[in-house]
Amino acid sequence: RLFLAQQHLITSIHQKRSYHSHNFILPTIYTSPPTLYNMFKLALISALAGSAAAFAPAQTGARSTSLNSFSAEDLPGALAPMGFFDPLGFAEKADEATLKRYREAEVTHGRVAMLAVIGFLVGEKVEGSSFLFDASISGPAITHPTQVPAGWAAIIIGAIGFAELQRAKTGFVDPSETSFDNPGELNSDYYPGDIGFDPLGLKPDDAEELDIMITKELQNGRLAMLAAAGFLAQEAVDGKGILEHFSS
């Protein structure tokens, strides 16, 4: 009976040739049961799409950003001559949800690093002349947090916690609504970094212009992460402020 069923299936399939952009010959399957037809069609399209994506070159030009589609090929932030720089293959091994978490972490760390770099330079520039804390805070920026009075430290930590809570409520799935083995799950309609904070109205409506702005933010954030790490290491080594190094 199995043999007869296979023969019946084979004789009920007719192929017609169609041209695909990757020079594949796609069989179009006609069967009397519509459910079987849809299953074969879905399997063929999925297999061919996966093979085409595997050999597609990384794009470095402008790309449109979709909140409902997130893949390495569509990510802003890739610029010539490096293109999509991922030497350790993190993106290649990641699914869509993991890739979104990677980009959320990169954007957030970049923003914190940009603020840190400004804090290093401004904090050391105004030391001894600031109206805050009776102008008593001085020295390299890495020593400033230990000089802040305890009450102010609690306020600063509270403000950081409030900002992080708002980011979590905007972008992340409520822990009570997700499984324990999937921590840090992002909302399906959330684009990494888009927390709705745009007081100056700088976010463009055009998708390509938005990708360009996202790329600029990513590049500045990446540079700031390197700079902040360099500032920390340099001041920890010799105990001198960054501006002091510039003037010496």
PDB file of C-alpha atoms in Angstrom:
ATOM      1  CA  ARG A   1       0.000   0.000   0.000  1.00  0.00           C
ATOM      2  CA  LEU A   2       2.857   2.381   0.776  1.00  0.00           C
ATOM      3  CA  PHE A   3       4.378   1.704  -2.652  1.00  0.00           C
ATOM      4  CA  LEU A   4       1.050   2.328  -4.393  1.00  0.00           C
ATOM      5  CA  ALA A   5       0.558   5.547  -2.433  1.00  0.00           C
ATOM      6  CA  GLN A   6       4.038   6.768  -3.444  1.00  0.00           C
ATOM      7  CA  GLN A   7       3.330   5.952  -7.070  1.00  0.00           C
ATOM      8  CA  HIS A   8       0.035   7.790  -6.897  1.00  0.00           C
ATOM      9  CA  LEU A   9       1.776  10.846  -5.388  1.00  0.00           C
ATOM     10  CA  ILE A  10       4.491  10.817  -8.041  1.00  0.00           C
ATOM     11  CA  THR A  11       2.055  10.575 -10.918  1.00  0.00           C
ATOM     12  CA  SER A  12      -0.037  13.424  -9.474  1.00  0.00           C
ATOM     13  CA  ILE A  13       2.929  15.870  -9.445  1.00  0.00           C
ATOM     14  CA  HIS A  14       3.603  17.884 -12.588  1.00  0.00           C
ATOM     15  CA  GLN A  15       6.437  20.308 -12.847  1.00  0.00           C
ATOM     16  CA  LYS A  16       6.755  23.453 -14.843  1.00  0.00           C
ATOM     17  CA  ARG A  17       9.991  25.392 -15.113  1.00  0.00           C
ATOM     18  CA  SER A  18      10.356  28.877 -13.739  1.00  0.00           C
ATOM     19  CA  TYR A  19      13.402  31.103 -13.573  1.00  0.00           C
ATOM     20  CA  HIS A  20      14.732  32.282 -10.225  1.00  0.00           C
ATOM     21  CA  SER A  21      17.189  35.125  -9.592  1.00  0.00           C
ATOM     22  CA  HIS A  22      19.801  32.554  -8.468  1.00  0.00           C
ATOM     23  CA  ASN A  23      19.278  30.375 -11.564  1.00  0.00           C
ATOM     24  CA  PHE A  24      17.392  27.700  -9.635  1.00  0.00           C
ATOM     25  CA  ILE A  25      14.714  25.599 -11.311  1.00  0.00           C
ATOM     26  CA  LEU A  26      11.692  25.754  -9.034  1.00  0.00           C
ATOM     27  CA  PRO A  27       9.189  22.941  -9.388  1.00  0.00           C
ATOM     28  CA  THR A  28       5.593  24.055  -9.158  1.00  0.00           C
ATOM     29  CA  ILE A  29       3.616  21.224  -7.609  1.00  0.00           C
ATOM     30  CA  TYR A  30       0.012  20.489  -8.410  1.00  0.00           C
ATOM     31  CA  THR A  31      -1.817  17.955  -6.314  1.00  0.00           C
ATOM     32  CA  SER A  32      -5.437  17.421  -5.685  1.00  0.00           C
ATOM     33  CA  PRO A  33      -5.180  17.866  -1.897  1.00  0.00           C
ATOM     34  CA  PRO A  34      -4.506  21.625  -1.300  1.00  0.00           C
ATOM     35  CA  THR A  35      -2.898  20.938   2.090  1.00  0.00           C
ATOM     36  CA  LEU A  36      -0.222  18.741   0.534  1.00  0.00           C
ATOM     37  CA  TYR A  37       0.441  21.365  -2.138  1.00  0.00           C
ATOM     38  CA  ASN A  38       0.970  24.071   0.454  1.00  0.00           C
ATOM     39  CA  MET A  39       3.341  21.853   2.450  1.00  0.00           C
ATOM     40  CA  PHE A  40       5.506  21.098  -0.581  1.00  0.00           C
ATOM     41  CA  LYS A  41       5.517  24.730  -1.693  1.00  0.00           C
ATOM     42  CA  LEU A  42       6.511  26.006   1.762  1.00  0.00           C
ATOM     43  CA  ALA A  43       9.309  23.449   2.071  1.00  0.00           C
ATOM     44  CA  LEU A  44      10.775  24.348  -1.328  1.00  0.00           C
ATOM     45  CA  ILE A  45      10.605  28.099  -0.782  1.00  0.00           C
ATOM     46  CA  SER A  46      12.182  27.792   2.686  1.00  0.00           C
ATOM     47  CA  ALA A  47      15.041  25.628   1.424  1.00  0.00           C
ATOM     48  CA  LEU A  48      15.844  27.885  -1.516  1.00  0.00           C
ATOM     49  CA  ALA A  49      15.557  31.092   0.489  1.00  0.00           C
ATOM     50  CA  GLY A  50      17.914  29.711   3.135  1.00  0.00           C
ATOM     51  CA  SER A  51      20.514  28.678   0.580  1.00  0.00           C
ATOM     52  CA  ALA A  52      20.331  32.026  -1.190  1.00  0.00           C
ATOM     53  CA  ALA A  53      20.737  33.974   2.063  1.00  0.00           C
ATOM     54  CA  ALA A  54      23.747  31.886   3.045  1.00  0.00           C
ATOM     55  CA  PHE A  55      25.679  32.985  -0.042  1.00  0.00           C
ATOM     56  CA  ALA A  56      24.435  36.562  -0.254  1.00  0.00           C
ATOM     57  CA  PRO A  57      27.180  39.211   0.157  1.00  0.00           C
ATOM     58  CA  ALA A  58      27.006  41.590   3.100  1.00  0.00           C
ATOM     59  CA  GLN A  59      25.422  44.905   2.101  1.00  0.00           C
ATOM     60  CA  THR A  60      27.132  48.135   3.043  1.00  0.00           C
ATOM     61  CA  GLY A  61      24.796  50.629   1.396  1.00  0.00           C
ATOM     62  CA  ALA A  62      21.618  52.210   2.670  1.00  0.00           C
ATOM     63  CA  ARG A  63      18.959  49.754   3.731  1.00  0.00           C
ATOM     64  CA  SER A  64      15.422  50.182   4.944  1.00  0.00           C
ATOM     65  CA  THR A  65      14.741  49.391   8.579  1.00  0.00           C
ATOM     66  CA  SER A  66      11.709  47.261   9.411  1.00  0.00           C
ATOM     67  CA  LEU A  67      10.492  46.852  12.953  1.00  0.00           C
ATOM     68  CA  ASN A  68       9.082  43.434  12.148  1.00  0.00           C
ATOM     69  CA  SER A  69      12.135  42.028  10.346  1.00  0.00           C
ATOM     70  CA  PHE A  70      15.551  41.747  11.914  1.00  0.00           C
ATOM     71  CA  SER A  71      18.470  39.948  10.299  1.00  0.00           C
ATOM     72  CA  ALA A  72      22.216  40.461   9.900  1.00  0.00           C
ATOM     73  CA  GLU A  73      21.760  41.404   6.232  1.00  0.00           C
ATOM     74  CA  ASP A  74      19.431  44.288   7.143  1.00  0.00           C
ATOM     75  CA  LEU A  75      21.298  45.723  10.131  1.00  0.00           C
ATOM     76  CA  PRO A  76      22.454  49.348   9.936  1.00  0.00           C
ATOM     77  CA  GLY A  77      25.994  50.034  11.091  1.00  0.00           C
ATOM     78  CA  ALA A  78      27.951  48.271   8.327  1.00  0.00           C
ATOM     79  CA  LEU A  79      30.289  50.619   6.476  1.00  0.00           C
ATOM     80  CA  ALA A  80      32.934  50.120   3.820  1.00  0.00           C
ATOM     81  CA  PRO A  81      35.645  48.914   3.794  1.00  0.00           C
ATOM     82  CA  MET A  82      34.895  46.613   6.746  1.00  0.00           C
ATOM     83  CA  GLY A  83      31.286  45.889   5.843  1.00  0.00           C
ATOM     84  CA  PHE A  84      29.480  43.740   8.403  1.00  0.00           C
ATOM     85  CA  PHE A  85      32.358  43.177  10.835  1.00  0.00           C
ATOM     86  CA  ASP A  86      31.733  40.027  12.847  1.00  0.00           C
ATOM     87  CA  PRO A  87      35.014  38.066  12.982  1.00  0.00           C
ATOM     88  CA  LEU A  88      33.823  35.735  15.755  1.00  0.00           C
ATOM     89  CA  GLY A  89      30.583  34.891  13.976  1.00  0.00           C
ATOM     90  CA  PHE A  90      28.185  35.937  16.731  1.00  0.00           C
ATOM     91  CA  ALA A  91      25.533  37.093  14.264  1.00  0.00           C
ATOM     92  CA  GLU A  92      25.883  33.969  12.152  1.00  0.00           C
ATOM     93  CA  LYS A  93      25.098  31.764  15.155  1.00  0.00           C
ATOM     94  CA  ALA A  94      22.266  33.934  16.503  1.00  0.00           C
ATOM     95  CA  ASP A  95      18.568  33.711  15.807  1.00  0.00           C
ATOM     96  CA  GLU A  96      16.462  36.838  15.374  1.00  0.00           C
ATOM     97  CA  ALA A  97      15.669  37.249  19.076  1.00  0.00           C
ATOM     98  CA  THR A  98      19.322  36.864  20.090  1.00  0.00           C
ATOM     99  CA  LEU A  99      20.457  39.251  17.357  1.00  0.00           C
ATOM    100  CA  LYS A 100      18.033  41.878  18.620  1.00  0.00           C
ATOM    101  CA  ARG A 101      19.443  41.496  22.138  1.00  0.00           C
ATOM    102  CA  TYR A 102      22.978  41.900  20.785  1.00  0.00           C
ATOM    103  CA  ARG A 103      22.026  45.134  19.020  1.00  0.00           C
ATOM    104  CA  GLU A 104      20.132  46.416  22.069  1.00  0.00           C
ATOM    105  CA  ALA A 105      23.231  45.801  24.203  1.00  0.00           C
ATOM    106  CA  GLU A 106      25.511  47.491  21.661  1.00  0.00           C
ATOM    107  CA  VAL A 107      23.334  50.590  21.340  1.00  0.00           C
ATOM    108  CA  THR A 108      22.874  50.926  25.098  1.00  0.00           C
ATOM    109  CA  HIS A 109      26.566  50.473  25.886  1.00  0.00           C
ATOM    110  CA  GLY A 110      27.432  52.972  23.154  1.00  0.00           C
ATOM    111  CA  ARG A 111      25.114  55.590  24.626  1.00  0.00           C
ATOM    112  CA  VAL A 112      26.468  55.070  28.131  1.00  0.00           C
ATOM    113  CA  ALA A 113      30.028  55.308  26.788  1.00  0.00           C
ATOM    114  CA  MET A 114      29.291  58.586  24.976  1.00  0.00           C
ATOM    115  CA  LEU A 115      27.946  60.067  28.216  1.00  0.00           C
ATOM    116  CA  ALA A 116      30.970  58.684  30.084  1.00  0.00           C
ATOM    117  CA  VAL A 117      33.445  60.330  27.705  1.00  0.00           C
ATOM    118  CA  ILE A 118      31.673  63.672  28.106  1.00  0.00           C
ATOM    119  CA  GLY A 119      31.624  63.138  31.865  1.00  0.00           C
ATOM    120  CA  PHE A 120      35.357  62.468  31.947  1.00  0.00           C
ATOM    121  CA  LEU A 121      36.223  65.629  30.045  1.00  0.00           C
ATOM    122  CA  VAL A 122      33.677  68.005  31.586  1.00  0.00           C
ATOM    123  CA  GLY A 123      34.132  66.664  35.116  1.00  0.00           C
ATOM    124  CA  GLU A 124      37.883  67.216  35.029  1.00  0.00           C
ATOM    125  CA  LYS A 125      37.555  70.593  33.307  1.00  0.00           C
ATOM    126  CA  VAL A 126      35.265  72.156  35.936  1.00  0.00           C
ATOM    127  CA  GLU A 127      36.842  70.541  39.000  1.00  0.00           C
ATOM    128  CA  GLY A 128      37.484  73.055  41.752  1.00  0.00           C
ATOM    129  CA  SER A 129      35.166  75.626  40.138  1.00  0.00           C
ATOM    130  CA  SER A 130      31.822  73.834  40.080  1.00  0.00           C
ATOM    131  CA  PHE A 131      28.973  74.981  42.340  1.00  0.00           C
ATOM    132  CA  LEU A 132      28.201  71.330  43.104  1.00  0.00           C
ATOM    133  CA  PHE A 133      29.560  69.730  46.277  1.00  0.00           C
ATOM    134  CA  ASP A 134      31.290  72.977  47.341  1.00  0.00           C
ATOM    135  CA  ALA A 135      33.828  72.491  44.538  1.00  0.00           C
ATOM    136  CA  SER A 136      35.493  69.836  46.666  1.00  0.00           C
ATOM    137  CA  ILE A 137      35.733  67.115  44.015  1.00  0.00           C
ATOM    138  CA  SER A 138      39.046  67.022  42.200  1.00  0.00           C
ATOM    139  CA  GLY A 139      41.602  64.729  40.631  1.00  0.00           C
ATOM    140  CA  PRO A 140      41.192  62.108  37.895  1.00  0.00           C
ATOM    141  CA  ALA A 141      37.619  61.350  36.898  1.00  0.00           C
ATOM    142  CA  ILE A 142      37.838  57.748  38.049  1.00  0.00           C
ATOM    143  CA  THR A 143      38.189  59.028  41.643  1.00  0.00           C
ATOM    144  CA  HIS A 144      35.169  61.346  41.478  1.00  0.00           C
ATOM    145  CA  PRO A 145      32.478  58.772  42.345  1.00  0.00           C
ATOM    146  CA  THR A 146      34.173  58.024  45.675  1.00  0.00           C
ATOM    147  CA  GLN A 147      34.186  61.740  46.511  1.00  0.00           C
ATOM    148  CA  VAL A 148      30.471  62.257  45.987  1.00  0.00           C
ATOM    149  CA  PRO A 149      28.558  62.488  49.309  1.00  0.00           C
ATOM    150  CA  ALA A 150      26.552  59.397  50.196  1.00  0.00           C
ATOM    151  CA  GLY A 151      23.180  61.102  49.817  1.00  0.00           C
ATOM    152  CA  TRP A 152      23.955  62.240  46.293  1.00  0.00           C
ATOM    153  CA  ALA A 153      25.222  58.815  45.362  1.00  0.00           C
ATOM    154  CA  ALA A 154      21.828  57.364  46.309  1.00  0.00           C
ATOM    155  CA  ILE A 155      20.076  59.954  44.129  1.00  0.00           C
ATOM    156  CA  ILE A 156      22.334  59.191  41.165  1.00  0.00           C
ATOM    157  CA  ILE A 157      21.806  55.449  41.516  1.00  0.00           C
ATOM    158  CA  GLY A 158      18.054  55.985  41.829  1.00  0.00           C
ATOM    159  CA  ALA A 159      17.971  58.089  38.647  1.00  0.00           C
ATOM    160  CA  ILE A 160      19.914  55.432  36.741  1.00  0.00           C
ATOM    161  CA  GLY A 161      17.572  52.749  38.037  1.00  0.00           C
ATOM    162  CA  PHE A 162      14.505  54.750  36.972  1.00  0.00           C
ATOM    163  CA  ALA A 163      15.907  55.229  33.459  1.00  0.00           C
ATOM    164  CA  GLU A 164      16.663  51.514  33.153  1.00  0.00           C
ATOM    165  CA  LEU A 165      13.188  50.629  34.408  1.00  0.00           C
ATOM    166  CA  GLN A 166      11.591  52.764  31.705  1.00  0.00           C
ATOM    167  CA  ARG A 167      13.794  51.143  29.058  1.00  0.00           C
ATOM    168  CA  ALA A 168      12.853  47.695  30.323  1.00  0.00           C
ATOM    169  CA  LYS A 169       9.135  48.519  30.301  1.00  0.00           C
ATOM    170  CA  THR A 170       9.389  49.840  26.746  1.00  0.00           C
ATOM    171  CA  GLY A 171      11.479  47.148  25.111  1.00  0.00           C
ATOM    172  CA  PHE A 172      11.361  43.964  27.160  1.00  0.00           C
ATOM    173  CA  VAL A 173       8.683  41.357  27.696  1.00  0.00           C
ATOM    174  CA  ASP A 174       7.358  41.205  31.252  1.00  0.00           C
ATOM    175  CA  PRO A 175       9.225  38.364  33.045  1.00  0.00           C
ATOM    176  CA  SER A 176       5.885  36.942  34.172  1.00  0.00           C
ATOM    177  CA  GLU A 177       4.873  36.491  30.531  1.00  0.00           C
ATOM    178  CA  THR A 178       7.934  34.628  29.287  1.00  0.00           C
ATOM    179  CA  SER A 179       9.653  31.361  30.111  1.00  0.00           C
ATOM    180  CA  PHE A 180      12.433  31.121  32.671  1.00  0.00           C
ATOM    181  CA  ASP A 181      14.905  29.856  30.055  1.00  0.00           C
ATOM    182  CA  ASN A 182      14.412  32.917  27.841  1.00  0.00           C
ATOM    183  CA  PRO A 183      15.544  35.878  29.964  1.00  0.00           C
ATOM    184  CA  GLY A 184      15.792  39.331  28.436  1.00  0.00           C
ATOM    185  CA  GLU A 185      13.239  38.685  25.696  1.00  0.00           C
ATOM    186  CA  LEU A 186      12.432  41.817  23.674  1.00  0.00           C
ATOM    187  CA  ASN A 187       8.963  42.751  22.496  1.00  0.00           C
ATOM    188  CA  SER A 188       8.296  41.629  18.941  1.00  0.00           C
ATOM    189  CA  ASP A 189       7.443  45.164  17.775  1.00  0.00           C
ATOM    190  CA  TYR A 190      10.398  46.816  19.535  1.00  0.00           C
ATOM    191  CA  TYR A 191      13.389  47.978  17.518  1.00  0.00           C
ATOM    192  CA  PRO A 192      16.604  47.930  19.603  1.00  0.00           C
ATOM    193  CA  GLY A 193      17.366  51.368  20.980  1.00  0.00           C
ATOM    194  CA  ASP A 194      14.032  52.930  20.027  1.00  0.00           C
ATOM    195  CA  ILE A 195      12.793  53.796  23.514  1.00  0.00           C
ATOM    196  CA  GLY A 196      10.675  56.731  22.305  1.00  0.00           C
ATOM    197  CA  PHE A 197      12.984  59.415  23.722  1.00  0.00           C
ATOM    198  CA  ASP A 198      13.353  62.102  21.052  1.00  0.00           C
ATOM    199  CA  PRO A 199      12.690  65.489  22.688  1.00  0.00           C
ATOM    200  CA  LEU A 200      14.188  67.424  19.747  1.00  0.00           C
ATOM    201  CA  GLY A 201      12.278  65.512  17.078  1.00  0.00           C
ATOM    202  CA  LEU A 202      15.420  64.418  15.232  1.00  0.00           C
ATOM    203  CA  LYS A 203      14.183  60.964  14.210  1.00  0.00           C
ATOM    204  CA  PRO A 204      13.518  61.010  10.436  1.00  0.00           C
ATOM    205  CA  ASP A 205      10.413  59.477   8.913  1.00  0.00           C
ATOM    206  CA  ASP A 206      12.226  58.126   5.850  1.00  0.00           C
ATOM    207  CA  ALA A 207      13.545  54.582   6.376  1.00  0.00           C
ATOM    208  CA  GLU A 208      16.865  55.148   4.570  1.00  0.00           C
ATOM    209  CA  GLU A 209      17.556  58.378   6.462  1.00  0.00           C
ATOM    210  CA  LEU A 210      16.744  56.559   9.699  1.00  0.00           C
ATOM    211  CA  ASP A 211      19.269  53.845   8.858  1.00  0.00           C
ATOM    212  CA  ILE A 212      21.912  56.521   8.230  1.00  0.00           C
ATOM    213  CA  MET A 213      21.195  58.145  11.599  1.00  0.00           C
ATOM    214  CA  ILE A 214      21.292  54.769  13.370  1.00  0.00           C
ATOM    215  CA  THR A 215      24.631  54.019  11.712  1.00  0.00           C
ATOM    216  CA  LYS A 216      26.046  57.358  12.873  1.00  0.00           C
ATOM    217  CA  GLU A 217      24.929  56.679  16.433  1.00  0.00           C
ATOM    218  CA  LEU A 218      26.425  53.194  16.351  1.00  0.00           C
ATOM    219  CA  GLN A 219      29.752  54.433  14.996  1.00  0.00           C
ATOM    220  CA  ASN A 220      29.998  57.197  17.591  1.00  0.00           C
ATOM    221  CA  GLY A 221      29.018  54.746  20.317  1.00  0.00           C
ATOM    222  CA  ARG A 222      31.654  52.233  19.221  1.00  0.00           C
ATOM    223  CA  LEU A 223      34.325  54.944  19.234  1.00  0.00           C
ATOM    224  CA  ALA A 224      33.137  56.144  22.644  1.00  0.00           C
ATOM    225  CA  MET A 225      33.384  52.625  24.106  1.00  0.00           C
ATOM    226  CA  LEU A 226      37.010  52.418  22.999  1.00  0.00           C
ATOM    227  CA  ALA A 227      37.687  55.937  24.278  1.00  0.00           C
ATOM    228  CA  ALA A 228      36.073  55.341  27.671  1.00  0.00           C
ATOM    229  CA  ALA A 229      38.023  52.114  28.110  1.00  0.00           C
ATOM    230  CA  GLY A 230      41.212  53.975  27.209  1.00  0.00           C
ATOM    231  CA  PHE A 231      40.433  56.782  29.661  1.00  0.00           C
ATOM    232  CA  LEU A 232      39.818  54.292  32.481  1.00  0.00           C
ATOM    233  CA  ALA A 233      42.992  52.344  31.772  1.00  0.00           C
ATOM    234  CA  GLN A 234      45.187  55.430  31.416  1.00  0.00           C
ATOM    235  CA  GLU A 235      44.013  57.069  34.638  1.00  0.00           C
ATOM    236  CA  ALA A 236      44.269  53.784  36.540  1.00  0.00           C
ATOM    237  CA  VAL A 237      47.879  53.348  35.391  1.00  0.00           C
ATOM    238  CA  ASP A 238      49.391  56.710  36.294  1.00  0.00           C
ATOM    239  CA  GLY A 239      46.734  58.474  38.377  1.00  0.00           C
ATOM    240  CA  LYS A 240      46.601  61.530  36.101  1.00  0.00           C
ATOM    241  CA  GLY A 241      43.490  63.054  34.573  1.00  0.00           C
ATOM    242  CA  ILE A 242      42.844  62.864  30.838  1.00  0.00           C
ATOM    243  CA  LEU A 243      43.021  66.620  30.355  1.00  0.00           C
ATOM    244  CA  GLU A 244      46.277  66.621  32.264  1.00  0.00           C
ATOM    245  CA  HIS A 245      47.672  64.197  29.700  1.00  0.00           C
ATOM    246  CA  PHE A 246      46.533  66.468  26.878  1.00  0.00           C
ATOM    247  CA  SER A 247      48.269  69.488  28.415  1.00  0.00           C
ATOM    248  CA  SER A 248      51.513  67.750  29.349  1.00  0.00           C
TER     249      SER A 248
END
